[in-house]
C-alpha atoms as one frame of an Amber mdcrd trajectory, in Angstrom:
protein
 -10.420 -11.249 -35.546  -7.738 -13.041 -38.048  -4.564 -12.794 -36.588  -2.430
 -13.409 -39.639  -2.690  -9.859 -41.277  -0.415  -8.727 -38.022   2.232 -11.181
 -38.788   2.890  -9.901 -42.516   6.362 -10.050 -42.880   7.784  -6.449 -44.270
  10.102  -6.361 -47.186  13.655  -4.779 -46.573  14.228  -0.835 -46.643  17.117
   1.218 -46.846  15.671   4.399 -45.270  13.875   5.235 -42.091  10.158   4.786
 -42.208   8.058   6.990 -40.446   6.492   4.607 -38.597   5.647   0.965 -38.773
   2.227  -0.226 -39.387   0.553  -3.420 -39.227  -2.431  -3.520 -41.325  -5.440
  -4.938 -40.059  -4.417  -4.868 -36.311  -7.524  -4.226 -33.802  -5.899  -2.817
 -30.754  -7.783  -3.258 -27.321  -6.896  -1.997 -23.993  -5.644  -4.159 -21.057
  -7.297  -3.834 -17.757  -5.705  -6.383 -15.453  -4.753 -10.257 -16.280  -6.153
 -12.545 -18.717  -8.127 -15.921 -17.692  -7.286 -18.801 -20.113  -9.553 -19.145
 -23.172 -10.513 -22.230 -24.988 -11.791 -20.624 -28.374 -10.469 -21.941 -31.441
  -8.647 -19.970 -33.953 -11.119 -18.347 -36.647 -10.711 -20.033 -40.190  -8.558
 -18.315 -42.762  -9.891 -17.078 -46.249  -8.595 -16.762 -49.763  -5.202 -18.706
 -50.517  -3.150 -20.781 -53.026  -4.845 -24.223 -53.252  -1.640 -26.172 -54.598
   0.709 -25.302 -51.983  -1.861 -25.923 -49.376  -2.878 -29.179 -50.286   0.679
 -30.186 -50.381   0.567 -28.809 -46.768  -2.554 -30.034 -45.251  -1.284 -33.924
 -45.613   1.379 -33.305 -43.205  -0.641 -30.819 -41.060  -3.307 -33.254 -40.716
  -0.727 -35.889 -39.542   1.378 -33.693 -37.235  -2.344 -32.668 -35.224  -3.570
 -36.260 -35.201   0.020 -37.043 -33.621  -0.991 -34.438 -31.198  -4.842 -34.366
 -30.725  -4.684 -35.172 -27.122  -3.182 -31.945 -26.561  -6.117 -29.359 -25.304
  -3.927 -26.398 -25.541  -4.770 -23.590 -28.302  -2.918 -20.509 -29.456  -5.912
 -18.345 -29.820  -7.722 -14.647 -29.526  -8.183 -13.858 -25.685 -10.670 -12.266
 -24.200 -11.327 -11.371 -20.335 -14.362  -9.840 -18.814 -12.537  -8.271 -15.679
  -9.388  -7.560 -13.972  -7.769 -11.022 -12.869  -5.301 -11.949 -10.177  -1.710
 -12.887 -11.489  -2.404 -16.314 -11.017  -5.512 -16.116 -13.887  -3.498 -14.575
 -16.566  -2.653 -16.554 -19.882   0.641 -14.366 -19.964   2.718 -16.835 -18.486
   4.530 -15.725 -15.260   7.459 -16.394 -13.797   6.056 -18.690 -11.115   3.630
 -20.615 -13.388   6.207 -21.668 -16.265   7.231 -24.702 -14.027   3.968 -25.622
 -13.763   3.457 -25.626 -17.429   6.458 -27.706 -18.179   5.220 -30.193 -15.510
   1.721 -30.607 -16.669   2.863 -31.957 -20.219   3.578 -30.778 -23.519   1.003
 -29.648 -26.707   1.221 -27.998 -29.954  -1.500 -26.504 -31.904   0.411 -27.273
 -35.460  -2.664 -25.637 -37.211  -1.795 -22.297 -35.674   1.833 -22.454 -36.611
   1.186 -23.318 -40.180  -1.844 -20.747 -40.220   0.594 -17.831 -38.867   3.525
 -19.013 -41.182   1.333 -19.234 -44.319   0.214 -15.137 -43.626  -3.031 -15.592
 -45.042  -5.160 -12.392 -45.824  -7.654 -11.235 -42.996 -11.143 -11.726 -43.450
 -12.051  -8.033 -42.656 -15.838  -8.513 -42.576 -15.302 -11.591 -40.024 -13.102
  -9.544 -37.904 -15.226  -6.665 -37.980 -18.459  -8.702 -37.267 -16.686 -10.215
 -34.223 -15.644  -6.992 -32.900 -18.952  -5.693 -33.101 -20.691  -8.904 -31.349
 -17.944  -8.329 -28.694 -19.203  -4.794 -28.069 -22.527  -5.399 -28.422 -22.219
  -8.395 -25.541 -19.608  -6.772 -23.328 -19.663  -3.201 -23.819 -17.578  -2.629
 -20.668 -15.398  -5.531 -21.181 -11.518  -5.131 -20.791  -9.887  -7.036 -23.525
  -6.522  -7.680 -25.576  -5.563 -10.401 -27.681  -2.598 -12.651 -28.134  -1.457
 -13.206 -31.708   0.134 -16.652 -32.933   3.179 -16.255 -34.566   5.543 -19.237
 -35.151   8.022 -17.887 -32.602   5.255 -18.087 -29.739   3.807 -21.291 -31.126
   7.144 -22.689 -30.770   8.257 -21.273 -27.199   5.161 -20.495 -25.494   3.820
 -24.520 -25.215   5.889 -26.988 -24.056   7.210 -29.743 -26.728   9.545 -32.953
 -27.103  12.382 -32.619 -29.674  10.825 -34.555 -32.412   7.486 -32.312 -32.128
  10.116 -29.177 -32.356  11.489 -30.632 -35.483   7.752 -31.199 -36.886   7.241
 -27.757 -36.149   9.939 -26.251 -37.440   9.584 -28.417 -40.973   5.928 -27.560
 -41.277   6.491 -23.580 -40.795   9.519 -23.626 -43.329   7.248 -25.605 -46.083
   4.397 -22.818 -45.012   6.900 -19.911 -45.641   8.445 -21.673 -49.124   4.761
 -22.136 -50.230   4.076 -18.334 -49.621   7.536 -17.225 -51.394   6.380 -19.465
 -54.391   3.046 -18.026 -54.563   4.250 -14.558 -54.426   7.077 -15.236 -57.042
   9.780 -14.250 -54.234  11.599 -18.172 -54.404  14.599 -17.908 -56.666  14.697
 -20.621 -59.099  17.621 -22.523 -58.968  18.736 -25.059 -61.917  18.220 -28.497
 -61.254  21.376 -30.289 -61.061  22.500 -33.664 -59.631  26.104 -35.426 -58.722
  28.909 -33.698 -59.847  27.125 -31.289 -62.031  25.294 -29.752 -58.719  26.457
 -26.150 -58.295  28.441 -25.162 -55.283  25.636 -22.771 -54.191  22.839 -25.605
 -54.313  25.283 -27.794 -52.415  25.872 -25.421 -49.793  22.136 -24.820 -49.432
  21.229 -28.339 -49.122  23.785 -28.715 -46.751  22.608 -25.942 -44.563  19.043
 -27.478 -44.627  20.552 -30.648 -43.458  22.281 -29.127 -40.534  19.279 -26.740
 -39.761  16.978 -29.656 -38.694  18.971 -30.109 -35.839  19.056 -26.567 -34.811
  15.926 -26.934 -32.400  14.322 -24.031 -29.923  15.254 -23.779 -26.507  12.834
 -26.141 -24.309  10.222 -24.110 -22.419   9.995 -23.967 -18.735  13.642 -24.056
 -18.181  14.655 -22.473 -14.833  18.728 -22.346 -15.113  20.578 -20.497 -17.827
  22.664 -22.714 -20.411  26.504 -22.138 -20.868  25.803 -21.557 -24.925  28.588
 -20.973 -27.658  27.568 -18.864 -30.799  27.972 -20.484 -33.844  27.193 -17.915
 -36.033  24.110 -16.148 -38.005  22.269 -18.460 -39.972  20.101 -16.267 -43.140
  17.001 -17.453 -43.886  14.302 -16.637 -46.901  11.282 -15.101 -47.070  11.581
 -12.479 -44.605  10.940 -15.093 -41.851  13.218 -16.776 -39.228  11.661 -20.166
 -40.386  12.212 -19.941 -44.314  14.657 -21.745 -46.046  18.122 -21.348 -45.528
  20.510 -18.819 -47.181  23.885 -19.847 -46.303  25.609 -17.079 -48.795  24.081
 -14.637 -46.243  25.569 -16.221 -43.226  27.649 -13.975 -40.697  30.338 -14.946
 -38.296  29.621 -14.379 -34.417  31.338 -11.131 -34.264  30.243  -9.779 -37.794
  27.390  -7.008 -37.321  23.964  -8.444 -38.977  22.355  -5.672 -40.343  18.531
  -4.534 -40.750  16.466  -6.578 -43.140  18.098  -9.729 -42.856  16.139 -12.730
 -41.685  17.301 -15.701 -39.772  18.538 -16.793 -36.334  21.792 -17.001 -34.368
  22.731 -20.713 -33.850  24.424 -21.506 -30.470  25.566 -24.796 -29.095  25.217
 -26.126 -25.134  28.340 -26.779 -24.112  27.562 -29.319 -21.783  25.124 -31.409
 -23.875  26.240 -30.672 -27.490  22.343 -29.611 -28.386  21.978 -26.823 -30.917
  19.287 -24.175 -30.767  18.005 -21.110 -32.690  17.868 -18.053 -30.918  17.497
 -14.225 -31.438  14.908 -15.124 -34.306  14.664 -12.350 -36.602  11.870 -11.314
 -39.236  13.006  -8.645 -41.863  11.141  -6.219 -39.559  11.900  -7.341 -35.858
  14.368  -4.476 -35.223  14.565  -1.165 -36.165  15.931   0.319 -39.183  18.883
   1.687 -37.559  19.684  -1.232 -35.064  22.374  -3.950 -35.807  23.440  -6.790
 -33.576  26.240  -9.207 -33.637  25.307 -13.234 -32.509  28.104 -13.137 -30.039
  25.430 -11.004 -27.913  23.345 -14.515 -28.318  24.504 -16.027 -24.770  23.146
 -12.837 -22.759  20.436 -12.248 -24.772  18.857 -15.837 -24.067  19.982 -15.787
 -20.424  18.487 -12.277 -19.825  15.049 -13.627 -18.973  16.518 -16.381 -16.143
  18.258 -13.261 -14.640  15.140 -11.367 -14.763  13.196 -14.519 -12.759  15.879
 -14.410 -10.236  15.421 -10.484  -9.591  11.712 -10.850  -9.105  12.266 -13.608
  -6.826  14.326 -11.456  -4.737  10.849  -9.471  -3.676   9.006 -12.993  -2.826
  11.921 -13.538  -0.448   9.931 -13.393   3.278  10.403 -10.179   5.016  11.270
  -8.412   1.766   9.802  -4.763   1.293  10.699  -2.161  -1.238  12.952   0.827
   0.220  11.179   3.022   2.809   7.946   1.107   3.127   6.705   0.919   6.681
   6.203  -2.456   8.044   2.917  -1.435   9.914   1.418   1.982   9.000  -1.450
   1.939  11.226  -1.649   5.067  12.803  -3.839   8.526  11.150  -0.523  10.351
  10.439   0.897   6.977   8.671  -2.307   6.730   6.690  -2.496  10.333   5.607
   1.149  10.217   4.129   0.965   7.096   2.374  -0.330   8.849  -0.769   1.759
  11.174  -2.756   3.115  12.816  -5.775   6.914  11.688  -7.057   8.434  14.309
  -9.796  11.889  14.109 -10.898  13.667  17.329 -12.135  16.782  18.788 -14.023
  17.793  22.510 -14.382  16.018  22.690 -17.833  12.574  21.444 -16.390  12.536
  23.708 -13.339   9.961  26.050 -14.699   7.687  23.209 -15.780   8.094  21.674
 -12.042   7.277  24.980 -10.609   4.684  25.661 -12.641   2.980  22.423 -12.290
   3.209  22.400  -8.413   1.988  25.773  -8.301  -1.014  25.061 -10.397  -1.689
  21.846  -8.145  -1.544  24.117  -4.962  -3.276  27.278  -5.952  -5.274  26.697
  -8.602  -6.439  23.299  -8.664  -6.502  22.733  -4.574  -4.409  19.890  -4.314
  -2.692  18.994  -0.973  -1.174  15.966  -1.674   2.904  15.736  -0.256   5.273
  16.063  -3.164   8.384  14.608  -3.558  11.338  16.194  -5.514  13.927  13.975
  -6.892  17.154  15.212  -8.565  20.724  14.224  -9.539  23.201  16.474  -7.704
  25.754  16.321 -10.380  23.048  18.210 -12.825  21.902  20.548 -10.427  25.564
  21.644  -9.718  26.042  22.810 -13.053  23.276  25.542 -12.162  23.649  26.363
  -8.693  20.661  28.786  -8.672  18.175  26.023 -10.468  16.410  24.912  -7.572
  15.769  28.337  -5.990  12.426  28.504  -7.567  11.504  25.312  -5.846  13.243
  25.762  -2.869  10.897  29.315  -2.455   7.775  27.273  -3.147   8.875  24.852
  -0.078   9.421  27.703   2.119   6.210  28.871   1.567   3.299  27.529   4.332
   0.857  26.771   1.896   3.142  24.527   0.029   5.461  23.082   2.694   4.501
  19.636   2.103   7.778  19.407  -0.332  10.627  17.056   0.221  13.814  17.036
  -1.672  15.694  13.695  -2.318  18.947  13.240  -3.872  19.567  10.579  -6.304
  22.417   8.447  -4.791  22.805   6.251  -7.875  25.059   7.467 -10.766  23.588
   4.529 -12.701  20.748   6.497 -12.365  20.453   8.715 -14.900  18.041   9.555
 -18.036  15.093   7.720 -17.498  16.659   5.665 -15.239  16.253   8.632 -12.612
  12.479   8.043 -12.743  12.826   4.282 -11.785  15.044   4.987  -9.066  12.617
   7.594  -7.658   9.766   5.701  -7.906  11.453   2.523  -6.464  12.734   4.511
  -3.434   9.761   6.853  -2.608   8.975   7.525   0.669   4.949   7.193  -0.240
   3.640   3.598  -0.186   1.010   5.001  -3.034   2.394   7.159  -5.644   1.059
   9.133  -8.429   4.523   9.781 -10.729   4.424  12.650 -12.844   6.697  14.123
 -15.332   7.602  17.750 -14.534   5.983  19.097 -17.789   2.991  17.110 -17.091
  -0.205  19.152 -15.338  -3.423  17.540 -14.200  -6.518  19.522 -15.527  -8.117
  18.438 -12.121  -7.059  17.820  -8.207  -5.903  14.176  -9.039  -6.432  12.942
  -5.181  -9.572  11.119  -6.259  -7.338   8.495  -8.540  -5.989   7.115  -5.231
  -9.747   6.100  -3.903 -11.065   5.131  -7.600 -12.368   1.906  -7.810  -9.860
   0.653 -10.656  -7.078   1.678  -8.978  -8.337   0.486  -5.361  -8.941  -3.197
  -7.219  -5.817  -3.341  -9.245  -3.266  -1.402  -7.344  -1.841   0.204 -10.620
  -3.057   2.209 -13.340  -1.452   2.836 -16.604  -2.294   5.419 -19.486  -1.777
   4.480 -23.443   0.541   6.165 -25.821  -0.022   7.003 -29.267   1.346   4.022
 -30.797   0.152   0.493 -31.008   0.923  -2.513 -33.290  -0.761  -1.218 -36.293
   1.066   2.139 -36.127   4.532   2.579 -34.247   7.455   4.425 -34.252   9.132
   2.071 -31.937   8.798  -1.233 -33.702   6.836  -2.779 -31.026   4.775  -5.108
 -33.000   4.270  -8.845 -33.224   7.537  -9.552 -35.188   9.699  -7.551 -32.578
  12.740  -9.304 -31.143  11.324  -7.710 -27.916   8.938 -10.556 -26.903  11.814
 -13.299 -27.216  13.716 -11.187 -25.172  11.424 -11.214 -22.080  10.362 -14.502
 -22.965   6.607 -13.463 -23.332   4.120 -14.194 -25.953   3.093 -11.073 -28.325
   0.425  -8.817 -26.643  -1.469  -6.694 -29.104  -2.508  -3.376 -27.153  -1.534
   0.017 -27.045   2.424   0.885 -26.051   2.378   2.733 -22.614   2.897   6.426
 -21.842   4.721   6.946 -18.644   4.238  10.569 -17.816   2.036   9.215 -15.315
   1.769   6.401 -13.214  -0.310   5.375 -10.303   1.364   2.522  -8.341   0.649
   0.757  -5.002   4.291   0.009  -4.120   3.826  -2.009  -1.157   1.293  -4.328
  -3.418   3.444  -4.436  -6.380   7.171  -4.941  -5.041   7.746  -7.750  -7.053
   6.728  -6.014 -10.203   8.798  -2.574  -9.234  11.562  -5.184  -8.731  11.490
  -6.190 -12.207  11.313  -3.066 -13.545  14.361  -1.964 -11.598  16.271  -4.879
 -13.455  14.893  -4.147 -16.647  16.144  -0.438 -16.318  19.668  -1.069 -14.679
  20.820  -4.522 -15.907  23.879  -4.353 -17.931  24.266  -4.951 -20.826  20.950
  -3.007 -21.503  19.516  -4.935 -24.483  16.369  -2.606 -24.614  18.670   0.108
 -25.112  21.188  -0.938 -27.364  19.021  -3.173 -29.587  16.251  -0.083 -29.201
  13.704  -2.641 -28.325  12.009  -0.168 -26.323  11.958   3.791 -25.866  13.252
   4.565 -22.409  11.320   3.514 -19.590   7.861   4.157 -21.129   7.195   0.474
 -21.824   8.814  -1.182 -19.248   6.264  -1.013 -16.626   3.660  -2.756 -18.283
   6.181  -5.683 -19.475   7.041  -6.039 -16.082   3.554  -6.381 -14.710   2.569
  -8.421 -17.904   5.336 -10.664 -17.408   4.200 -11.603 -13.614   0.605 -11.419
 -14.757   0.088  -8.486 -12.174  -3.311  -6.795 -12.253  -3.061  -3.366 -13.564
  -5.959  -1.042 -15.201  -5.005   0.488 -18.704  -6.856   3.290 -19.204  -9.315
   2.688 -22.014  -9.448   5.813 -23.952  -6.659   6.848 -26.484  -4.713   9.967
 -25.770  -5.990  13.325 -27.004  -4.178  16.410 -28.459  -3.850  19.856 -27.593
  -2.435  21.998 -30.159  -2.630  25.045 -31.882  -4.411  25.818 -35.406  -2.969
  28.656 -37.799  -4.969  29.056 -41.023  -6.792  25.781 -40.869  -3.212  23.734
 -39.670  -3.257  21.800 -36.837  -0.055  21.110 -34.741  -0.661  18.916 -31.890
   1.924  19.543 -29.465   0.635  18.261 -25.999  -0.323  14.729 -25.027  -3.584
  14.617 -23.512  -4.672  11.765 -21.111  -8.103  10.697 -19.576  -9.316   9.182
 -16.715 -11.418   5.971 -16.622 -14.357   7.594 -17.414 -13.169   9.430 -20.611
 -12.645  12.660 -19.260  -9.435  14.642 -19.422  -7.194  14.795 -16.721  -3.518
  15.220 -17.680  -1.649  17.504 -20.347   1.964  16.354 -20.820   3.486  19.326
 -22.733   6.178  16.831 -24.106   6.703  18.645 -27.557   6.958  22.273 -26.464
   8.031  22.443 -22.825   7.404  25.528 -20.581  10.936  27.783 -20.577   9.658
  30.586 -18.567  11.327  32.854 -21.400  10.735  33.873 -25.000  11.912  30.860
 -27.476  14.849  31.912 -29.344  16.895  31.113 -32.237  19.543  28.567 -32.102
  23.002  30.386 -31.550  25.996  29.416 -33.342  28.293  29.284 -30.172  31.845
  29.232 -31.837  31.014  32.433 -33.522  29.703  33.828 -30.467  32.587  32.833
 -28.498  35.179  34.438 -30.823  32.746  37.713 -30.825  33.222  37.707 -26.958
  37.051  37.350 -27.064  37.284  40.283 -29.078  34.953  42.535 -27.158  36.851
  41.501 -23.892  40.005  42.710 -26.046  38.668  46.085 -26.909  37.282  46.889
 -23.553  40.820  45.575 -21.616  42.507  47.972 -24.418  39.781  50.836 -23.502
  40.392  50.747 -20.166  44.267  50.736 -20.497  44.329  53.997 -22.496  42.026
  55.379 -20.191  44.259  54.412 -17.095  41.474  52.460 -15.465  41.950  49.284
 -13.569  41.379  46.438 -15.866  38.531  44.442 -14.538  39.254  40.565 -13.775
  37.746  38.096 -16.433  34.889  37.357 -14.384  33.611  40.773 -14.748  34.429
  40.943 -18.303  32.349  38.064 -18.750  29.578  40.179 -17.115  30.196  43.137
 -19.322  30.244  41.707 -22.352  27.484  39.360 -21.691  25.307  42.815 -21.089
  26.102  44.499 -24.552  25.323  41.442 -26.262  22.175  41.247 -28.351  19.812
  38.541 -27.552  18.942  36.030 -30.459  16.059  36.898 -32.224  12.805  34.766
 -30.837  11.111  31.887 -33.007   7.545  33.074 -31.989   5.838  36.307 -32.108
   5.193  37.726 -28.457   1.853  37.091 -27.173  -0.577  40.060 -26.031  -0.674
  39.021 -22.288   3.208  39.594 -22.071   4.007  36.168 -20.766   6.984  34.766
 -22.357   5.684  31.296 -23.317   3.696  31.026 -26.467  -0.037  29.934 -26.525
   0.186  26.296 -28.003  -3.354  25.357 -26.471  -5.989  26.680 -28.964  -7.764
  23.159 -29.800  -8.165  19.933 -28.700  -8.167  16.911 -30.849  -9.700  13.969
 -29.937 -10.557  10.582 -31.064 -14.330   9.759 -31.969 -15.703   7.197 -29.757
 -17.515   5.818 -32.509 -14.279   4.794 -34.419 -12.858   1.740 -34.129  -9.663
   1.687 -32.124  -7.873   0.001 -35.297  -8.407   3.705 -36.883  -6.623   5.369
 -34.094  -3.709   6.723 -36.371  -1.472   9.702 -35.107   0.376  11.392 -37.824
   3.852  12.937 -37.505   4.504  16.202 -39.970   6.380  19.096 -40.457   3.446
  21.942 -40.460   5.579  24.700 -42.319   4.965  27.553 -42.925   2.134  28.030
 -39.968   4.594  26.336 -37.810   8.639  26.447 -37.880  10.576  23.778 -39.430
  11.826  22.371 -36.553   8.595  21.976 -34.811   7.284  18.076 -35.042   3.626
  18.324 -35.113   1.428  15.339 -34.208  -2.104  14.381 -34.913  -3.860  15.408
 -38.388  -2.858  18.515 -39.958  -6.336  18.768 -41.715  -9.059  18.187 -39.247
 -11.582  18.907 -41.218 -10.791  15.706 -43.572 -10.272  13.004 -40.774 -13.677
  10.931 -40.030 -12.249   9.465 -36.705 -10.951  12.768 -34.984 -12.624  15.818
 -34.088 -11.605  19.010 -32.665 -13.022  21.423 -30.186 -11.945  25.028 -28.743
  -9.946  24.716 -25.609 -11.592  28.229 -24.543 -15.039  26.135 -24.384 -13.536
  23.645 -22.305 -13.507  23.568 -18.495  -9.291  24.075 -18.158  -9.816  26.731
 -20.676  -7.631  28.971 -18.291  -5.061  26.162 -17.214  -2.262  27.201 -19.969
  -2.683  30.976 -18.936  -1.733  29.871 -15.643   1.131  27.646 -16.405   2.717
  30.357 -18.435   2.151  32.959 -15.726   3.933  30.422 -13.029   7.256  29.255
 -15.690   7.711  32.825 -16.013   7.841  33.552 -12.148   9.927  30.551 -12.047
  12.425  32.331 -14.050  12.022  36.020 -12.233  12.587  33.905  -8.771  15.847
  32.186 -10.391  17.358  35.511 -11.703  16.504  37.203  -8.348
């Protein structure tokens, strides 16, 4: 596969895009670690001859100078899950070793990436077809070379870095000249030289001494910010544009390419960090170069956190040192779930379905934050009623004691502190279609100790801006990995085996300042698990089948409302109702609370006046509230009632699945509004007109093995609300 099409710089835009797309991206799932590969980069096609001829001479010289280097940046392929020590994603404990083994640089790769050639689509398809024919069950993913990678992934001497940066700049300039985006400045010399030309020349001279941080360092540096250095060509390796520079405290807006320049106060060296393409961050994210020191030193601190788990005798909380007797073995596996008041009907429905419909007897831990539950004292009643039932007595309740563990941090806290050794984490609104107990004995989990599931999004189509040019990769000091993003509504993890990775996930989640959050590099916790595993080279199995969508079809208009995940054989296993949650009561229109509060006050005054005139004792305010609420007319329902009488609407009429004969780069989930068939406020996913899609196909849920699952869930959710009100 030609990798350059993944790296094409995007132009600036002032509005939020629906999703980021990388043309030509071939997305392959990941199964475990990746062994090193010796394949050379495929040749590029097409081009503009004059600028290339000028670059070839310099490239030949540089490559000859480094001919002894045997290292290459290339497309990586693996035939099996492998241990962390075999991964070519540099793990913490491998980087020092790489530094000692010498330095090397494939300058042809950096030129190729920076010059941004068009992808030879036919060659890429032929290569993918050959791979599929020879290795049908091979687990693969691809590491794409970009200038940042070429510079930071392979140790180099300072002279090599200068040469690499020079060639990368010339490649960007050649492209800018070819597409006409290079501004033409009047030629001048001496005193006639314009101030702008002089500033640009001075900036270029100064930039030659601003290098890249050496690879493999294990100690943080004392860095001082010098400011934002703007570049052209939507590339951090483009020509300097000093008129667009910013001070350290100035917000760098979206769409500006360049880098933060910092100085090592101990050595006086200057470095380029936080290198940004125009599309390296989301459209609504800005940052200051004053953050550069914390940004750079983040991965050093992450190393220290992960190293804690390598200390002799270290174990995660609540892991027994010797689980030998049968009772311990029986209790080592279980389901972990985090709840808050709004999710109680969903959690109740999922647990009741697991027990009464699917026959699952795995013990279940319920984790909660007392501050959230105290706001609604009756919220937990349905779950405590389940726990009191003899058939569901293997439920336990655990309070989240760390006040930092809010939002998605609650999930990480629960997994890290679980009393189970091997856990299946389930979001409360995520229901298995079958008893999931078999997952703990599946070959994929036994071999790797972790199983993850893909999200809708991948580098060729992402709403979270995770692609080859994202700042994410520099933050975590890791090369870009071309694979599906992760969906963390379900996670299967052996906590004893993966203590180091979970320690790193914990650091990623709770370290402050959170670069992931304020720079919007990832969304919540969903990608933190795979990133931690990849960073450490730890094995995991990523389910190959992309998510399907369960939704409703009205007048041939489909609206996907539930993410559907598969097992390793491609059969439906989880239905995550993340876009239309179970409420256990009718979904009603939003209420104008200010208007309602005014109306209630007036009504209370009327009741007090009436009681006073009738000589009755005036009720206290708490009773007046109850009287007023009893007389209120509920807000209109948004959806019509269902014929079976259950309050939640039916939203699973069809299952939209990806065609197994289609290539995975054609997996393209749209986001849209399906008005008038569906409310304007409802976000839909999938393909609105399924009949026009060649890569997706629809099935009626009524014809599938889990056809009655939604009815059971809706019935149990309504039951939960009744228990709460009782």
